[in-house]
Amino acid sequence: MQTADYIIHADYVITMDNDLPVLGNGALAIQGNKIADIGSFDDISKKYSSKNIIKGENTAVLPGLINTHTHAAMVYFRGMADDLPLKEWLEEHIWPAENKWLSPEFVSDATELACLEMLKAGITTYNDMYFFEDASSIAAKKIGMRAVLGAGIVDFPTVAGNSADEYLSKAERFIKEWKGDDLIVPCIAPHAAYTCSPETLKRAKNLADKYNTLLHIHLSETEWEVREILARYNKRPIEHLEAIGFLDKNVLAVHCIWVEDNEIELLSKRRVGVSHCMESNLKLASGFAPVVTMLMSGIKITFGTDGAASNNDLNILSEMSTTAKVHKALSNDPTVLNARTVLLMATRWGAEVLGIGDITGSIEKGKAADIVIMDLNKPHLTPLYDIYSHIVYSARPSDVETVFVNGKLVVDNGRLCTADEEEILSKARDWQGKIR
Amino acid sequence: MQTADYIIHADYVITMDNDLPVLGNGALAIQGNKIADIGSFDDISKKYSSKNIIKGENTAVLPGLINTHTHAAMVYFRGMADDLPLKEWLEEHIWPAENKWLSPEFVSDATELACLEMLKAGITTYNDMYFFEDASSIAAKKIGMRAVLGAGIVDFPTVAGNSADEYLSKAERFIKEWKGDDLIVPCIAPHAAYTCSPETLKRAKNLADKYNTLLHIHLSETEWEVREILARYNKRPIEHLEAIGFLDKNVLAVHCIWVEDNEIELLSKRRVGVSHCMESNLKLASGFAPVVTMLMSGIKITFGTDGAASNNDLNILSEMSTTAKVHKALSNDPTVLNARTVLLMATRWGAEVLGIGDITGSIEKGKAADIVIMDLNKPHLTPLYDIYSHIVYSARPSDVETVFVNGKLVVDNGRLCTADEEEILSKARDWQGKIR
């Protein structure tokens, strides 16, 4: 009989491992930060004892959800400017606010709020692109989230730096400082092909190669971007990145809305991962990414919320449901993006495109215990014929009862364990008073 | 000093009356089933005293949401068959299940679950089309919801009747029995132009004229329907209904996806209301209704969830957010369907198209107290710059704290007051065991 730190027992254990088995009346044992074992409750309770047995009737256990694209600290700009043309939204609202308010303190406080929101929505890992990522790292670690954090790189001055040189050297220092951390995975985040010169992009790629990190970039989000890159380089954005040798399996391309068939082939051939940000794309009227075509080309499509200034929440469950539904209608085919595929995109594939598929993304022996327990005893989840259907089409953040990240209990009975929720909200309201 | 049954005090009172004022630090007084007064908290507390003062920091009060199209009892088929072609979904799953299981007892039990789900999501009124509407009426009244209930009419035999004659005479009896009830508004619900002959539709219309009730009908949901009506009558569905004199201000047309400009003009000219069921339309891949064009033609577009077998929940907040976002992208214009318009569609317009705009749909003196209090002290609702933005783009059913229908407290601190939630869920699971 071994000792486990936790034994979790549930009506459904949704593993999302290779064969997608769902264990009825299943259980898992957590030892340290790892999933030590999975099986029927009978088997697990014969092999393990624990002082902490979490036993829930009408519950489901699933891998923590993965948010593959956000600008977490932008939660402080949530709902500040809606229903506006993209240019006006960015140039008259978001950029001026960022110029005025961004600082390590802002990023730290706002990241705490974002992590609180995400954990309570069952998201255990997020991939960020912003500035002051040291502050983000400390905040995410304090709240207890797994985070891939990308030091932002552009060619022009911002509050966070003056030149590509400065951003790149800051990024290298950031990577060296955080590489090997148990929760934080540093990466490089050149903003886009229209804000970074080919030279800057190549230098970012060299850094990523040197340290084997993810390259996180916005790509083909708007029609304007395609026209701009065509005008500058006589190539479409993905062709341009291919020409400069940027594309490989370490690249996570965000949005990929305005892409043509030959560009989809390039993404597939170079094994580039894609982060699809449906709700942000819809709300900003950026367009519809050809998700079904990309999936059929073998590209791993995953879910990002984008920043809360354009969404307006950090809710992967809602991205899953909206994405499945919208692409059924666009394809005129209700069978595409079925619930199993969608949950795979939100879990295992999410981890894989972030380069941490060996660590998280599914409930498998030896992986980190990044685990969500959902309470199914809710009107909108009753009756229940198919657990995948409920997770994708009916579940809500408020159904998330318990969350573990890296073996640590971070949300218990819907409340954050690692910091004071009221304090985080109160700090956010103080900032709101200043920003308004 | 007058006595009020309740005084509600909130940071924001969102009235949705003609000028859409939002009262900061506002209050309202409820006397009996009516809103007796609205104003600043100072004013209201000078004029009224009450034993029940509901005072919440970080709360918003808004009119109860209106769900203008559902088949409430279909919650028992939630998630039973997803990701399937429409024909297979209907013919191999939904219809056989209905044939096997539908009964007054099924409809009563399932309607209780649907009402529980809707009230907890801030919906105070719903418009139903199904069979055994006596059972629905009793269940909705018991749970304390306002409901417009349409006795379903088709030309063929079902478990609920054998012929148009029988459905029509049942509908007339149903109307006579329930007309004048304080919560239940009976109406006539001929299923569609492809399931009801012109003769049946005319007789339904005559009944609606005789008793001045709503006529609730599915219209132009699928391309197949348009082809079918064209083949039978050499007219498109809306032209066909116009030709037989069916269209007027008492008609609520549901879906209106496959409509051409001349048909939009007809809907506008005849002052027909429209129920838009975005999530169901997307999930069944039925198509995209031209919502923005219809709105610009002066048609009142409102929100319906459709049945939970095709959605898969009864959540108007999510319909609001999804609809606003999808139509921004379809129009390539992020300024369309702004948050104020969307909330108007979900409240006052909803009541108006159901013919009960004098009773509910806004917070106005003399209207019934159909009221929702939302708790804003949540990570995903913080910070707050614009209350409309938060209600439409960020709020979730779990933010609904308190609900009044017709002056009666039906949800208190997120729990149903009128029946035992656990009993309703447990009955649903018993049915699930049989149906599975």
Coordinates of C-alpha atoms in Angstrom, one line a residue, chain A residues 150-413:
Chain A
G150 CA 6.6 35.5 -23.9
A151 CA 8.8 38.6 -23.6
G152 CA 7.3 40.9 -26.2
I153 CA 9.4 42.1 -29.1
V154 CA 8.7 45.0 -31.5
D155 CA 10.9 47.4 -33.5
F156 CA 9.7 50.6 -31.8
P157 CA 9.9 52.2 -28.4
T158 CA 7.3 51.4 -25.8
V159 CA 7.1 51.8 -22.0
A160 CA 9.0 48.5 -21.8
G161 CA 12.0 49.3 -24.0
N162 CA 13.4 51.4 -26.8
S163 CA 14.6 49.1 -29.6
A164 CA 14.6 45.6 -30.9
D165 CA 18.1 45.3 -29.4
E166 CA 16.8 46.1 -26.0
Y167 CA 13.8 43.8 -26.2
L168 CA 15.9 41.0 -27.5
S169 CA 18.5 41.3 -24.8
K170 CA 15.8 41.5 -22.1
A171 CA 14.2 38.4 -23.6
E172 CA 17.5 36.5 -23.4
R173 CA 18.0 37.5 -19.8
F174 CA 14.4 36.5 -19.0
I175 CA 14.8 33.1 -20.6
K176 CA 18.1 32.5 -18.7
E177 CA 16.5 33.5 -15.4
W178 CA 13.4 31.4 -15.6
K179 CA 14.4 28.4 -17.7
G180 CA 13.9 25.2 -15.5
D181 CA 11.3 26.7 -13.2
D182 CA 8.6 24.2 -12.2
L183 CA 5.7 26.4 -13.3
I184 CA 7.0 29.2 -15.6
V185 CA 8.3 28.4 -19.1
P186 CA 9.9 31.4 -20.7
C187 CA 9.5 32.0 -24.4
I188 CA 10.0 34.6 -27.1
A189 CA 7.1 36.6 -28.4
P190 CA 7.9 38.8 -31.5
H191 CA 4.6 40.7 -31.8
A192 CA 3.9 40.3 -35.6
A193 CA 5.5 40.4 -39.0
Y194 CA 4.3 44.0 -39.4
T195 CA 5.8 45.2 -36.2
C196 CA 9.1 43.3 -36.4
S197 CA 11.6 43.6 -39.3
P198 CA 12.8 40.4 -40.9
E199 CA 16.1 41.0 -39.1
T200 CA 14.4 41.2 -35.7
L201 CA 12.3 38.1 -36.5
K202 CA 15.5 36.2 -37.4
R203 CA 17.2 37.2 -34.2
A204 CA 14.2 36.1 -32.2
K205 CA 14.3 32.8 -34.1
N206 CA 18.0 32.4 -33.3
L207 CA 17.3 33.0 -29.6
A208 CA 14.5 30.4 -29.7
D209 CA 16.8 27.9 -31.3
K210 CA 19.6 28.6 -28.9
Y211 CA 17.3 28.0 -25.8
N212 CA 14.8 25.7 -27.5
T213 CA 11.8 27.9 -26.5
L214 CA 8.5 28.6 -28.1
L215 CA 8.2 31.4 -30.6
H216 CA 4.8 33.1 -30.1
I217 CA 3.6 35.4 -32.8
H218 CA 0.4 37.0 -34.1
L219 CA -0.1 36.0 -37.7
S220 CA -2.5 37.0 -40.4
E221 CA -5.1 38.5 -38.1
T222 CA -6.5 41.1 -40.4
E223 CA -6.9 41.8 -44.0
W224 CA -4.9 45.0 -43.5
E225 CA -1.9 43.0 -42.2
V226 CA -1.9 40.9 -45.4
R227 CA -2.0 43.9 -47.6
E228 CA 0.8 45.6 -45.5
I229 CA 3.1 42.6 -45.7
L230 CA 2.4 42.1 -49.4
A231 CA 3.3 45.7 -50.0
R232 CA 6.5 45.5 -48.0
Y233 CA 7.8 42.1 -49.1
N234 CA 5.7 41.1 -52.0
K235 CA 4.7 38.0 -50.1
R236 CA 1.7 37.0 -47.9
P237 CA 2.6 36.9 -44.2
I238 CA 3.1 33.1 -43.9
E239 CA 5.1 33.0 -47.2
H240 CA 7.2 35.9 -45.8
L241 CA 7.9 34.0 -42.6
E242 CA 8.8 30.9 -44.6
A243 CA 11.1 32.9 -46.8
I244 CA 13.1 34.1 -43.9
G245 CA 13.3 30.6 -42.3
F246 CA 11.1 31.5 -39.3
L247 CA 8.6 28.6 -39.4
D248 CA 9.2 25.4 -37.5
K249 CA 7.6 23.2 -34.8
N250 CA 8.5 25.8 -32.1
V251 CA 6.3 28.4 -33.7
L252 CA 2.9 29.1 -32.3
A253 CA 1.0 31.2 -34.8
V254 CA -1.9 33.1 -33.4
H255 CA -5.2 33.9 -35.3
C256 CA -4.3 32.7 -38.9
I257 CA -7.5 34.1 -40.3
W258 CA -6.5 35.5 -43.7
V259 CA -4.6 32.5 -44.9
E260 CA -4.7 30.8 -48.3
D261 CA -4.4 27.2 -49.2
N262 CA -0.7 27.3 -50.0
E263 CA -0.1 29.1 -46.6
I264 CA -2.0 26.3 -44.8
E265 CA 0.2 23.8 -46.5
L266 CA 3.3 25.7 -45.3
L267 CA 2.0 25.7 -41.7
S268 CA 1.3 22.0 -41.9
K269 CA 4.6 21.2 -43.5
R270 CA 6.6 23.1 -40.9
R271 CA 4.5 21.7 -38.1
V272 CA 3.5 25.1 -36.8
G273 CA 0.9 25.1 -34.1
V274 CA -2.1 27.5 -34.3
S275 CA -3.9 29.4 -31.5
H276 CA -7.5 30.1 -32.6
C277 CA -9.1 33.1 -30.7
M278 CA -12.7 32.8 -32.0
E279 CA -14.4 35.2 -29.6
S280 CA -11.8 38.0 -30.0
N281 CA -11.8 37.5 -33.8
L282 CA -15.6 37.8 -33.9
K283 CA -15.8 40.8 -31.5
L284 CA -13.2 42.8 -33.4
A285 CA -14.8 41.6 -36.7
S286 CA -11.3 40.4 -37.8
G287 CA -12.8 37.5 -39.8
F288 CA -13.3 33.7 -39.6
A289 CA -10.2 31.5 -39.6
P290 CA -10.4 28.4 -41.8
V291 CA -10.3 26.1 -38.8
V292 CA -11.8 23.1 -40.4
T293 CA -9.5 23.2 -43.4
M294 CA -6.5 23.7 -41.2
L295 CA -7.5 20.7 -39.0
M296 CA -7.9 18.6 -42.1
S297 CA -4.4 19.5 -43.2
G298 CA -3.1 18.1 -39.9
I299 CA -2.4 21.4 -38.1
K300 CA -3.0 21.4 -34.4
I301 CA -5.6 24.1 -33.7
T302 CA -5.8 25.1 -30.1
F303 CA -7.8 27.7 -28.1
G304 CA -6.8 31.2 -27.0
T305 CA -8.9 33.8 -25.3
D306 CA -6.7 36.7 -26.5
G307 CA -6.8 39.7 -24.0
A308 CA -9.9 40.5 -22.0
A309 CA -10.0 43.9 -23.7
S310 CA -11.3 42.2 -26.8
N311 CA -13.3 39.2 -25.6
N312 CA -14.3 40.1 -22.7
D313 CA -13.3 37.2 -20.5
L314 CA -10.7 34.5 -20.1
N315 CA -13.0 31.5 -20.6
I316 CA -11.8 28.6 -22.6
L317 CA -15.1 26.6 -22.1
S318 CA -16.9 29.3 -23.9
E319 CA -14.3 29.4 -26.7
M320 CA -14.8 25.7 -27.1
S321 CA -18.5 25.9 -27.4
T322 CA -18.6 29.0 -29.7
T323 CA -15.8 27.6 -31.9
A324 CA -17.5 24.3 -32.4
K325 CA -20.8 25.9 -33.2
V326 CA -19.6 28.7 -35.5
H327 CA -17.5 26.3 -37.6
K328 CA -20.4 23.9 -38.0
A329 CA -22.4 26.7 -39.5
L330 CA -19.6 28.0 -41.6
S331 CA -18.9 24.5 -43.0
N332 CA -22.6 23.8 -43.4
D333 CA -21.9 20.6 -41.6
P334 CA -22.9 19.9 -38.0
T335 CA -20.6 16.9 -37.8
V336 CA -17.3 18.9 -37.9
L337 CA -15.5 19.8 -34.7
N338 CA -17.3 17.2 -32.6
A339 CA -17.1 17.4 -28.8
R340 CA -14.2 14.9 -28.4
T341 CA -12.0 16.8 -30.9
V342 CA -12.8 20.1 -29.3
L343 CA -11.8 18.9 -25.8
L344 CA -8.6 17.5 -27.3
M345 CA -7.8 20.9 -28.8
A346 CA -8.4 22.5 -25.4
T347 CA -6.2 20.1 -23.5
R348 CA -3.6 17.8 -25.0
W349 CA -3.0 19.7 -28.2
G350 CA -2.8 22.9 -26.3
A351 CA 0.0 21.5 -24.2
E352 CA 1.7 20.1 -27.3
V353 CA 1.8 23.3 -29.3
L354 CA 3.3 25.1 -26.3
G355 CA 6.1 22.5 -26.2
I356 CA 5.0 21.1 -22.8
G357 CA 3.0 18.1 -24.0
D358 CA 5.3 15.8 -22.0
I359 CA 4.4 17.6 -18.8
T360 CA 0.7 18.4 -19.0
G361 CA -2.4 18.3 -21.2
S362 CA -3.8 14.9 -20.3
I363 CA -4.4 12.7 -17.3
E364 CA -1.6 10.2 -17.7
K365 CA 0.7 8.5 -15.2
G366 CA 3.8 10.6 -14.8
K367 CA 2.4 13.8 -16.0
A368 CA 2.0 16.8 -13.7
A369 CA -1.2 16.8 -11.8
D370 CA -2.9 19.7 -13.6
I371 CA -6.5 18.6 -12.9
V372 CA -10.0 20.1 -12.9
I373 CA -12.9 18.6 -11.0
M374 CA -16.3 19.7 -12.2
D375 CA -19.6 19.5 -10.3
L376 CA -22.2 18.0 -12.6
N377 CA -25.1 18.4 -10.1
K378 CA -26.5 21.4 -11.9
P379 CA -29.7 22.0 -13.8
H380 CA -27.8 22.9 -17.1
L381 CA -25.8 19.6 -16.9
T382 CA -28.8 17.4 -16.2
P383 CA -29.7 14.8 -17.5
L384 CA -26.3 13.5 -18.8
Y385 CA -26.0 11.1 -21.7
D386 CA -22.5 12.0 -23.0
I387 CA -19.9 13.6 -20.8
Y388 CA -17.9 15.1 -23.7
S389 CA -21.1 16.9 -24.9
H390 CA -21.7 18.4 -21.5
I391 CA -18.1 19.6 -21.1
V392 CA -18.1 21.3 -24.5
Y393 CA -21.7 22.5 -25.0
S394 CA -23.1 23.0 -21.6
A395 CA -20.4 23.4 -18.9
R396 CA -19.5 26.8 -17.4
P397 CA -16.7 28.2 -15.3
S398 CA -19.0 28.0 -12.3
D399 CA -19.1 24.2 -12.6
V400 CA -15.4 24.1 -11.8
E401 CA -15.2 23.1 -8.2
T402 CA -11.6 22.0 -7.6
V403 CA -8.3 22.7 -9.4
F404 CA -4.9 21.3 -9.0
V405 CA -1.8 22.7 -10.7
N406 CA 1.4 20.7 -10.5
G407 CA 0.0 18.7 -7.6
K408 CA -1.0 21.7 -5.6
L409 CA -4.6 22.4 -4.6
V410 CA -5.2 25.9 -6.0
V411 CA -9.0 26.1 -6.1
D412 CA -11.1 24.4 -3.5
N413 CA -14.8 24.4 -3.6

